[in-house]
XYZ file of C-alpha atoms in Angstrom:
622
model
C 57.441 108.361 72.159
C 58.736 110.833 74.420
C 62.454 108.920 73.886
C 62.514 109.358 69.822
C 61.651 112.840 70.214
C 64.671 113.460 72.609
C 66.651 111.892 70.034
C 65.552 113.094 67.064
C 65.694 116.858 68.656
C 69.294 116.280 69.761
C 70.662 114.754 66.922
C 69.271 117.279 64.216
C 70.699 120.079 66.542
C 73.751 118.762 66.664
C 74.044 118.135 62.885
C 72.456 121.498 62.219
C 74.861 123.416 64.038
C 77.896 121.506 62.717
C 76.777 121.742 59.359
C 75.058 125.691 59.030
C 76.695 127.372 61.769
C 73.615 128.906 62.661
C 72.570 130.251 65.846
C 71.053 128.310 68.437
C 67.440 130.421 69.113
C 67.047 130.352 65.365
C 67.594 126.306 64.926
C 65.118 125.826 68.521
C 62.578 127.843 66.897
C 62.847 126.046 63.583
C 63.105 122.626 65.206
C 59.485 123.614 67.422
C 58.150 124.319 64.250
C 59.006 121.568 62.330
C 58.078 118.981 65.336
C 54.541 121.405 65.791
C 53.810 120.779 61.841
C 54.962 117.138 62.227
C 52.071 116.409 64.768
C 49.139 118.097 63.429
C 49.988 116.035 60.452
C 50.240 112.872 62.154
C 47.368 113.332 64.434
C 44.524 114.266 61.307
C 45.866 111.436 59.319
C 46.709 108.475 61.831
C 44.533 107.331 64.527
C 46.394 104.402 66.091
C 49.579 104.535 68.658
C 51.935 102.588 66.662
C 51.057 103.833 63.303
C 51.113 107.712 65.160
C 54.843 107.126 66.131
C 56.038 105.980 62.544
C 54.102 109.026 60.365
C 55.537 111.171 63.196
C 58.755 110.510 62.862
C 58.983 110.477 59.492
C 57.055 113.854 59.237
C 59.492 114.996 61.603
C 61.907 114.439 60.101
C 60.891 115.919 56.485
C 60.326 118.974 58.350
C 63.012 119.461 60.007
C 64.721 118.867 56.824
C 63.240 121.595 54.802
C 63.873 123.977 57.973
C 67.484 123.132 57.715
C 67.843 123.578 54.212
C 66.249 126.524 53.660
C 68.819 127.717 56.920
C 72.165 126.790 54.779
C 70.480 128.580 51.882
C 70.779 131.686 53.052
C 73.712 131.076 55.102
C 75.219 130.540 52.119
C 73.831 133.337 50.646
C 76.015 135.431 52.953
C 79.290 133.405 53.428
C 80.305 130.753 50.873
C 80.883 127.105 52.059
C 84.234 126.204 53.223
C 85.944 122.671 52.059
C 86.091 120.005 54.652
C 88.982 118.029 55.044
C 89.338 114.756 53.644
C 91.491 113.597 56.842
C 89.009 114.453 59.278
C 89.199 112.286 62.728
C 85.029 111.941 62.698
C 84.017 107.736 63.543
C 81.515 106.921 60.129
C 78.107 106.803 60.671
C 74.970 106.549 58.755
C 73.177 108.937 56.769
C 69.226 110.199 57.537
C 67.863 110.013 54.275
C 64.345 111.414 53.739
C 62.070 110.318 50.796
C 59.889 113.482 50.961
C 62.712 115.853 50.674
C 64.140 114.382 47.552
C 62.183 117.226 45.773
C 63.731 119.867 47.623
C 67.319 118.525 47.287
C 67.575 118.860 43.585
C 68.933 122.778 44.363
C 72.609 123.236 43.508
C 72.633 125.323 45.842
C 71.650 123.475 48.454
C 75.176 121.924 50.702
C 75.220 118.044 51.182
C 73.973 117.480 54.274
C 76.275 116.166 57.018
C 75.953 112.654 58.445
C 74.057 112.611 61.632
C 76.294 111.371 64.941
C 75.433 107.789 65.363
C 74.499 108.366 69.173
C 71.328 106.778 68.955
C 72.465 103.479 71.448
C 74.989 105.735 73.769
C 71.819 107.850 74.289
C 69.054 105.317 74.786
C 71.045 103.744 77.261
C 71.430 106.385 79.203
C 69.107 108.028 81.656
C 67.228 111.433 80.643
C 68.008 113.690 82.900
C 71.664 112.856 82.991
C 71.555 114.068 79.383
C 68.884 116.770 79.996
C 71.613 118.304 82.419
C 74.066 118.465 79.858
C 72.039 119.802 77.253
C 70.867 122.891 79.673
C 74.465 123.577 80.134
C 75.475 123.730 76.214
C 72.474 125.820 75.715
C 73.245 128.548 78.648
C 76.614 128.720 77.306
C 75.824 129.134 73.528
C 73.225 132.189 74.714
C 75.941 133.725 76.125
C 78.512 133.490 73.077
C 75.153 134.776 71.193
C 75.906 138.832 72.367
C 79.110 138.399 70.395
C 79.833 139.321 67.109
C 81.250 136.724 65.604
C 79.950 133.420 65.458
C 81.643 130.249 67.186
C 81.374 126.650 67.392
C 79.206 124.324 69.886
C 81.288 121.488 70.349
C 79.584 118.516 70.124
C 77.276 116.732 73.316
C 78.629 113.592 74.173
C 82.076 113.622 72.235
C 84.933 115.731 72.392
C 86.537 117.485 69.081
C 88.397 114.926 67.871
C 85.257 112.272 68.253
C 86.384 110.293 71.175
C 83.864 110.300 73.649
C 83.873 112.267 76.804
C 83.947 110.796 79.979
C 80.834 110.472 81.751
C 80.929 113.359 84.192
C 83.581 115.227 82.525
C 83.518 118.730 81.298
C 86.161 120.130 78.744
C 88.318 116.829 79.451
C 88.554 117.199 83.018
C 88.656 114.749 85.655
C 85.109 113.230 86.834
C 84.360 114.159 90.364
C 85.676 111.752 92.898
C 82.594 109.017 94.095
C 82.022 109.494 97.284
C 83.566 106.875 99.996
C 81.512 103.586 100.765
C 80.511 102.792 104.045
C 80.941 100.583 106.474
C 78.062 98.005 105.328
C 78.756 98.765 101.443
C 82.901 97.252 101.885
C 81.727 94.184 104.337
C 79.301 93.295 101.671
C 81.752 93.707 99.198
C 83.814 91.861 100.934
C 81.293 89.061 101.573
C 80.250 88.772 98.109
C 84.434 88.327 97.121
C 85.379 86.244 99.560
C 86.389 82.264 99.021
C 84.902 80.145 101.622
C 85.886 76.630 101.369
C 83.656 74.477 100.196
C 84.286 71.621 102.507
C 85.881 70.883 106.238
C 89.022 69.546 104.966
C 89.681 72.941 102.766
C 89.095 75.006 105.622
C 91.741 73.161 107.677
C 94.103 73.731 105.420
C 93.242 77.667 104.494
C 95.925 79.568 105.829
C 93.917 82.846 106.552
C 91.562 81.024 108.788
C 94.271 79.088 110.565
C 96.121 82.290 111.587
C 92.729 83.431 113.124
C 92.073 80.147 114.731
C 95.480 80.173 116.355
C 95.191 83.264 118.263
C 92.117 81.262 120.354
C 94.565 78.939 122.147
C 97.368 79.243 124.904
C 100.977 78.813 124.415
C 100.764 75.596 125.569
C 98.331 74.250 123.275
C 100.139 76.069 119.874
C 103.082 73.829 120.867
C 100.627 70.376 120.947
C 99.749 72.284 117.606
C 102.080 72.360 115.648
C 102.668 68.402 116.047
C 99.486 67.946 114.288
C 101.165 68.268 110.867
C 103.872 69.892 108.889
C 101.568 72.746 107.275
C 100.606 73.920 110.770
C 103.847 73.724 112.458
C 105.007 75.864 109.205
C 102.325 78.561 110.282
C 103.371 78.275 113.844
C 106.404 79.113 113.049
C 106.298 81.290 110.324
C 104.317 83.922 112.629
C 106.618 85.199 115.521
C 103.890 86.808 117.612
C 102.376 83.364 118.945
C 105.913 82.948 121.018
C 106.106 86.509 122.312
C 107.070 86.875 126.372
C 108.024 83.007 125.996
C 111.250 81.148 127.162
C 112.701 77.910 125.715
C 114.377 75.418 127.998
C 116.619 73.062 126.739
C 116.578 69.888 129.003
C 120.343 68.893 128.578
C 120.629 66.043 131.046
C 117.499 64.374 128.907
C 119.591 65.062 125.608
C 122.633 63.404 126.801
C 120.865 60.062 128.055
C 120.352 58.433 124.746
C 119.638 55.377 125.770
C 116.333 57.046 127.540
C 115.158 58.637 124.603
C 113.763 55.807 123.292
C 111.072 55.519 126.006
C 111.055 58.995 126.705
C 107.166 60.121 126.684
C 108.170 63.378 127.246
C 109.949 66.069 125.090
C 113.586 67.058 124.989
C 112.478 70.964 124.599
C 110.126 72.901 126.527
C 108.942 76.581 126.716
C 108.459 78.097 130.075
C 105.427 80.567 130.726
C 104.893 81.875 134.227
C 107.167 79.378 135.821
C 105.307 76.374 133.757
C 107.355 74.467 131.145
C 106.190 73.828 128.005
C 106.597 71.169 125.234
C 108.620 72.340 121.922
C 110.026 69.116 120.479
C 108.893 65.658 121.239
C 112.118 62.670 120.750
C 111.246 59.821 118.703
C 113.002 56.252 118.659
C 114.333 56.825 114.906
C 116.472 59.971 115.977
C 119.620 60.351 117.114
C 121.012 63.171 119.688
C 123.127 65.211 117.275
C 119.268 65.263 114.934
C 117.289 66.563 118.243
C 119.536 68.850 118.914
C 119.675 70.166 115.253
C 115.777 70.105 115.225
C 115.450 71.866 118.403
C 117.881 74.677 117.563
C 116.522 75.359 114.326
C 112.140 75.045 116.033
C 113.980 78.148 118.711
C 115.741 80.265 115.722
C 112.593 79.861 113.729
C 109.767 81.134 116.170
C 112.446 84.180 116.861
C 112.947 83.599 120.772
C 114.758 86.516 122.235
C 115.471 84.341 125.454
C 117.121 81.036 126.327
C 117.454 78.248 129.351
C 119.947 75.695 129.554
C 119.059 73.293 132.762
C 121.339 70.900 133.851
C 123.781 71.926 131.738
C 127.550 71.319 131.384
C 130.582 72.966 129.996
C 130.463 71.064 126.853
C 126.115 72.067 126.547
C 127.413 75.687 126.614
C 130.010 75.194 123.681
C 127.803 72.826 121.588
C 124.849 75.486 121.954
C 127.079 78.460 120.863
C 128.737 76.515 118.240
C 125.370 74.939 116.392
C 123.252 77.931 116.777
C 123.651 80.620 114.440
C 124.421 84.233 114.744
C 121.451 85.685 113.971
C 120.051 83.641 116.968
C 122.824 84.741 119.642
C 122.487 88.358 118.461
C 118.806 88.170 118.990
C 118.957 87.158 122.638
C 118.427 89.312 125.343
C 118.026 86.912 128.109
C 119.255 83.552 129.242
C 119.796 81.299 132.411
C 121.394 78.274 133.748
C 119.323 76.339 136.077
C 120.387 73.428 138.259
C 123.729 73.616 135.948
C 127.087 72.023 136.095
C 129.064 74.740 134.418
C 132.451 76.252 135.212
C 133.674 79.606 135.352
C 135.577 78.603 131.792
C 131.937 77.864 130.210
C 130.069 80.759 131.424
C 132.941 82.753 130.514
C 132.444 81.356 127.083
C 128.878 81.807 127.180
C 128.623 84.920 128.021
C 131.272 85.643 125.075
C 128.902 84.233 122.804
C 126.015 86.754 123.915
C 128.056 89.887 124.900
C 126.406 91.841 121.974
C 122.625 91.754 123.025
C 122.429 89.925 126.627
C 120.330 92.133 128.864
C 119.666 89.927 131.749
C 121.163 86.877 133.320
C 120.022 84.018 135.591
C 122.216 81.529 137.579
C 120.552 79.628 139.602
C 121.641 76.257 141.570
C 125.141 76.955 139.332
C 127.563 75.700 142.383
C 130.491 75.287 140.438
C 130.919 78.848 140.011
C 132.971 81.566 141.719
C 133.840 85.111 142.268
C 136.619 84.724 139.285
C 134.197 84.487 136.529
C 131.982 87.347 137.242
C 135.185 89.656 137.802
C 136.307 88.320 134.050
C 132.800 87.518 132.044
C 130.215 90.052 133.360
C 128.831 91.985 130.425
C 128.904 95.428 131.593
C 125.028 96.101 129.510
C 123.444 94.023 131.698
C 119.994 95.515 133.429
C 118.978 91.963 135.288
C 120.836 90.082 137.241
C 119.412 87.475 139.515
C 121.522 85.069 141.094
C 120.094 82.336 143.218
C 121.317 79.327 145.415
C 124.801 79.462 144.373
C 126.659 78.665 147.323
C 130.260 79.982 146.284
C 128.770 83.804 146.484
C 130.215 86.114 148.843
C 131.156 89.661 149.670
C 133.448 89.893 146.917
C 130.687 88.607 144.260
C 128.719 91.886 145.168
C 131.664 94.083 144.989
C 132.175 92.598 141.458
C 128.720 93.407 140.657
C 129.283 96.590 141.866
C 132.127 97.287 139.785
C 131.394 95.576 136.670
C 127.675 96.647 136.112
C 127.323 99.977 136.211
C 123.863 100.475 134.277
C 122.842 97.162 136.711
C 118.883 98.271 137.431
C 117.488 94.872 139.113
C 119.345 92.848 141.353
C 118.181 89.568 143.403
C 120.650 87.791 145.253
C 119.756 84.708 147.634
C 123.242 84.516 149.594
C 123.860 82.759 152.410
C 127.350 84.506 153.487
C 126.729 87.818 152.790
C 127.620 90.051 155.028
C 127.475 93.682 156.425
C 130.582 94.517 154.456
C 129.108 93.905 150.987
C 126.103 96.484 151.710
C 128.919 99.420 151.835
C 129.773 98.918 147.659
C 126.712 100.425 147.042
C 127.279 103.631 148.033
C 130.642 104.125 145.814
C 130.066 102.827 142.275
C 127.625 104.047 139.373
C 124.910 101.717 140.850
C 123.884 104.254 143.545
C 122.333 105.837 140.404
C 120.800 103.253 138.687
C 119.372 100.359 140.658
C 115.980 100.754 141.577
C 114.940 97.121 142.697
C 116.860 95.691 144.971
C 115.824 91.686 146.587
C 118.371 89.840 148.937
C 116.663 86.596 149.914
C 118.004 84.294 153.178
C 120.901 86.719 154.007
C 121.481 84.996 157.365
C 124.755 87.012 158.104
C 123.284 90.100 157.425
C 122.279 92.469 160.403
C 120.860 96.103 161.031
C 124.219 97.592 160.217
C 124.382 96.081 156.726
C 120.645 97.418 156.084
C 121.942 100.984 157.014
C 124.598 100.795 155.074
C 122.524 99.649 152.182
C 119.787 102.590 152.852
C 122.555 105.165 152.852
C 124.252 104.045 150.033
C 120.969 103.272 147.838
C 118.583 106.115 148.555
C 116.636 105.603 144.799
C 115.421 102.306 145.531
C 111.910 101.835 145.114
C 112.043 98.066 145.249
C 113.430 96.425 148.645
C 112.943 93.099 149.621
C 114.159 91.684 152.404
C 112.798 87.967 152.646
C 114.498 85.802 155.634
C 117.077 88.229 157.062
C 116.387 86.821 160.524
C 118.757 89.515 161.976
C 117.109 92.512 160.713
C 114.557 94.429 163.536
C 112.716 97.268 163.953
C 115.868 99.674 163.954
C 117.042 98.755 160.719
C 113.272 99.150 159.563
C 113.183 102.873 161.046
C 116.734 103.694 158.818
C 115.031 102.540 155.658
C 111.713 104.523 156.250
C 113.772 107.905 157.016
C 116.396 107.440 153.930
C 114.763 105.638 151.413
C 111.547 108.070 150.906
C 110.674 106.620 147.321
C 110.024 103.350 148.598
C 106.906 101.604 146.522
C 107.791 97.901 147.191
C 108.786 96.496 150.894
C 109.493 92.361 151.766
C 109.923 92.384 155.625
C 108.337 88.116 155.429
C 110.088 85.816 157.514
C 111.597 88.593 159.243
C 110.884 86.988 162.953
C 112.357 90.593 165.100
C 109.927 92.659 163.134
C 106.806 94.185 165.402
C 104.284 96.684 165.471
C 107.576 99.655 166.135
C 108.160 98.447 162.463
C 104.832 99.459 160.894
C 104.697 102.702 162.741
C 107.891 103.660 161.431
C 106.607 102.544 158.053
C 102.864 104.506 158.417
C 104.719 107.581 159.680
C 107.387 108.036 156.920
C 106.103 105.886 153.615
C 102.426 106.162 153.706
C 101.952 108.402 150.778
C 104.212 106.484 148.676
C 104.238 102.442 149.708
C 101.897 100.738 147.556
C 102.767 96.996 148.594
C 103.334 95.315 152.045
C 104.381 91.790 152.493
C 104.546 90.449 156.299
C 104.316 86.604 155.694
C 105.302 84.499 158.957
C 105.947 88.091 161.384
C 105.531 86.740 164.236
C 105.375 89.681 166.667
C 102.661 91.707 164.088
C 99.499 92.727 166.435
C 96.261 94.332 166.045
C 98.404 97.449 166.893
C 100.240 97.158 163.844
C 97.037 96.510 161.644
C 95.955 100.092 163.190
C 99.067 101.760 161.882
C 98.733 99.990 158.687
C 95.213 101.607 158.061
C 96.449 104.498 158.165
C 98.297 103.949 154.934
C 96.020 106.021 152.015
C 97.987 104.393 149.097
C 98.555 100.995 150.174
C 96.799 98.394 147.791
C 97.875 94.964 148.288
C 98.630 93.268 151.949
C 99.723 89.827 153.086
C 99.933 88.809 156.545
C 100.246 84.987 155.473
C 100.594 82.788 158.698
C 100.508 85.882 161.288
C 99.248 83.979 164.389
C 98.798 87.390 166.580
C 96.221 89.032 164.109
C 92.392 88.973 165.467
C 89.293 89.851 164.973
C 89.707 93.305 166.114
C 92.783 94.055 163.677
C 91.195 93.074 160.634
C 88.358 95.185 161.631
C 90.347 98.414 161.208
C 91.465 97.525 157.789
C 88.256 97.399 156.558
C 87.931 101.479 156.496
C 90.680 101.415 153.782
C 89.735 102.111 150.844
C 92.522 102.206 148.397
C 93.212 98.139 149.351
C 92.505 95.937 146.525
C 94.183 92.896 147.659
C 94.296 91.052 150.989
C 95.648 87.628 152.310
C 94.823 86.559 155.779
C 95.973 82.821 154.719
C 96.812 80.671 157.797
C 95.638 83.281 160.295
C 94.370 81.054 163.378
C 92.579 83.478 165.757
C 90.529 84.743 163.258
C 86.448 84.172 163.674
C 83.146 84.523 161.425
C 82.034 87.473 163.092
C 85.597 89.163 162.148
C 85.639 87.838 158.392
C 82.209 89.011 157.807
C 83.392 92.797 158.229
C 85.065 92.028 155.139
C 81.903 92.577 153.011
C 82.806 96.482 153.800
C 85.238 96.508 151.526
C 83.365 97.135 148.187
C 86.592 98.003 146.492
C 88.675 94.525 147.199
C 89.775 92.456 144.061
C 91.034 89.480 145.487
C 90.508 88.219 149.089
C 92.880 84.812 149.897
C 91.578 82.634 152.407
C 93.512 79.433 152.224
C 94.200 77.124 155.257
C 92.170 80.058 157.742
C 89.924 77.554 160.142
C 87.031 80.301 159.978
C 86.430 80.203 156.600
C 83.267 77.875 156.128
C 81.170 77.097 153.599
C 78.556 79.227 154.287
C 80.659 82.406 155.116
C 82.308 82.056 151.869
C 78.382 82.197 150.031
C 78.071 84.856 152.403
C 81.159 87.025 151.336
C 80.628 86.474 147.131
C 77.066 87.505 147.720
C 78.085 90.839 149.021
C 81.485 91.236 147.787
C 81.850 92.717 144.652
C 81.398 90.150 141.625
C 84.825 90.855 140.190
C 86.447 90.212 143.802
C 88.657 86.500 143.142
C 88.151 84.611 146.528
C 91.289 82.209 146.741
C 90.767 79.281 149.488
């Protein structure tokens, strides 16, 4: 009931402003009147509810009819009626006709009345006081064009002038207001409700979307057993270059050239090496021939977008093949590659490093015999950062000065050298790599003594990386040289150092303690509980190995437990030490990893003993 009357107000206000111009107070109090006449009508003569709405509404409407005529009567009285347009842009709707006014519309005077809007659905469907609020809003603005003069236009409710309807929200054809933004739980269950989940197993094994996701759960090693499951997951594999990130192919070149083993090979002619582990990238079957592995193999590195390579036991022809197959894009992508355990000649690394002068960063040659001073003089790429340079037996004093030379923005260097010699420790000083190099490892350097070291420390007073390993000549002197000139020292390698002793770590405590953060003394021999008191002294010092240090007791392990910036400790191989002196370990609430391996003390039941009351993230190594 309450609906018709809403729509049988708005519609014969609308078509009784349109049509007589009148103003708005005059057709509301006309409109009241007619509806107030309409009821007492309908409620003397009907006495049901349906029959009530129908003689209501049709009462209504004769009454509302006579108001409105008897409105455009005198209207036009004052003002005579003004042609409409035949072209006019108004949709065609149907026509209100009343039977009891067909008396009253045999005037002449009397204007055709104008079709009423055909709104009747738009509004129904609609909620009330959506449209209530609109209404409110026409009528405060028509009151206030009332105080003027001259009389002007409502435009109509829910269409614009030209009859196309207004957007919902919209005032005088502006923009709706934006919606406001959906939360968190309104887009997931949007994105629920959208999303296609496979209906059975063998869809979802084959969705890429889900495969992407379900790669990221597994190691490098197992993406390469992988993508030998079947060609739609080796595509993704390789298709997506972040699952071989920090990763480094090794091509296995003595495997490639035995063809007659490939046959029975059960292994793979590729692999990937992560954290010193290789890794399987191509497995050889008995239907392929060399020349197809090797195409496969180059095109499985290129693909996955490898910025690093490793050739082992390769060979002057290896190189050229490698260089020659691969393609550019490849060789300017690389930014580091070794030769391991190779047979190549200065001519091939000369040609190799050719082939990778554009982009090679760092370099590895390691067990390369065949190679000598000539080539690095000739082939060194002067961009390199890295260099490391391991069990080549041909490298001498004049390989360092070459290095020296050649390398000037060199920033890592690690040399195992057994004829090095004092000499070579004085290029430092005059060449561009006094500025640059910050780690510095010589490993084995049997020839070199304490005068070499000071040379070194006066020439290389940035380091903040020194290692050390297996100088048997250097001693406590060379140790004290290094603690006054090299102040920035972080990282210091005195293992398997035998003339080291406790002078050493006093030297060290005095002069580095506020900036050495790791101490290795593996296999000192002469390193007391003396020492282990200097070393406590040490407020930055987190990690400490004193692997296979036979003087170290009870009592020296029981002044390291007051540190408390240490976060890792190996004892390994320690004989003399007891229960009672590992149990002070439990003191040290800040320790991450405690290694224990081969120490006769450690039981069973101490080792309960120390994860009970060790922290629970401390690792405990035996």
């Amino acid at each position: 009931m309450n609906r018709i009357i809403k729509i049988c107000l708005w519609q014969s206000c609308t078509a009784a402003v349109d049509n007589t111009g009148a103003p708005v107070d005059v057709i509301t109090a006309c409109i009241l009147g007619g509806l107030r006449a309409a009821w007492r009508s309908s409620s003397s003569s009907t006495s049901t509810g349906m029959s009530a709405e129908v003689s209501f509404t049709k009462r209504a409407a004769a009454e509302l009819s006579r108001c409105f005529n008897g409105i455009a009567v005198r209207q036009s009285k004052s003002k005579p009626p003004q042609p409409q347009s035949s072209t006019t842009g108004a949709p065609t709707t149907a026509t209100v006709v009343d039977p009891s006014a067909t008396s009253a519309s045999n005037n002449k005077h009397q204007p055709e009345l104008k079709p009423l809007c055909d709104e009747s659905s738009q509004l129904i469907s609609c909620d009330n006081h959506k449209h209530g609020k609109h209404v409110n809003n026409w009528y405060n603005r028509s009151n206030n064009h009332n105080n003027n003069s001259t009389p002007t236009k409502v435009p109509a409710l829910l269409g614009t002038p030209n009859g196309t309807p207004r957007r919902r929200g919209s005032r005088n054809g502006d923009p709706p207001p934006q919606a406001p933004p959906k939360t968190w739980r309104a887009r997931r269950k949007n994105y629920l409700l959208n999303v296609q989940r496979a209906k059975y197993l063998d869809e979802l094994w084959t969705d890429c979307k889900f495969l992407m996701k379900f790669f990221t759960y597994f190691m490098p090693l197992e993406r390469c057993v992988l993508a030998q499951v079947c060609k739609t997951w080796e595509t993704l594999l390789y298709s997506d270059q972040r699952f071989w990130k920090h990763l480094m192919p090794v091509i296995l070149c003595t495997e490639l050239r035995r063809e007659k083993s490939l046959t029975t090979l059960p292994d793979s002619s590729g692999t990937t090496e992560v954290d010193g582990q290789d890794i399987r990238t191509l497995t050889a079957s008995a239907d392929q021939t060399v020349e197809e592995i090797k195409a496969n193999l180059y095109y499985s590195i290129d693909v996955r977008g490898f910025d690093s390579i490793c050739m082992f036991g390769a060979s002057d022809g290896d190189v050229v093949d490698f260089t020659s197959r691969t393609r550019p894009t490849l060789l300017n992508r690389l930014t580091s590659a070794a030769l391991r355990n190779s047979s190549v000649s200065d001519k091939g690394l000369e040609v190799f490093l050719a082939s990778l002068s554009n982009s090679l960063l760092k370099l590895e040659l390691s067990g390369c015999n065949e190679i000598t001073d000539t080539v690095l003089w000739a082939g060194l790429v002067p961009k390199l950062e890295i260099l490391i340079i391991m069990d080549c037996i041909n490298i001498s004093d004049e390989t360092i000065a070459a290095i020296c030379q050649m390398l000037p923005s060199l920033k890592k260097l690690q040399i195992q050298a057994y004829h090095v010699t004092d000499t070579s420790m004085a290029y430092f000083g005059s060449t561009l790599a006094r500025e640059n190099l910050r780690v510095l490892m010589l490993h084995h350097c049997w020839e070199l003594s304490n005068q070499g070291v000071a040379n070194l420390a006066h020439g290389l007073p940035n380091l903040h990386t020194l290692s050390l390993s297996g100088c048997s000549k250097v001693s406590d002197d060379a140790i004290e040289v290094i603690a006054e000139q090299v102040r920035g020292l972080r990282y210091l390698d005195l293992s398997w150092c035998p003339r080291v002793s406790d002078a050493a770590l006093e030297y060290i405590a005095c002069d580095l303690s506020d900036t050495l953060t790791h101490l290795i003394l593996d296999r000192c021999l002469h390193i007391t509980c003396i020492g282990m008191g200097y070393v406590a002294t040490m407020t930055r010092l987190c990690h400490l190995s004193l692997r296979w240090c036979p003087q170290v007791r009870d009592f020296g392990l029981q002044t390291l437990c007051s540190m408390r910036s240490l976060r890792s400790l190996s004892i390994a191989g320690c004989p003399q030490l007891t229960i009672g002196g590992l149990s002070c370990l439990v003191q040290m609430q800040n320790l991450q990893e405690l290694e224990l391996t081969n120490c006769p003390a450690a039981t069973r039941e101490l080792i309960n003993y120390l994860r009970d009351n060790l922290p629970q993230h401390c690792i405990i190594t035996l």
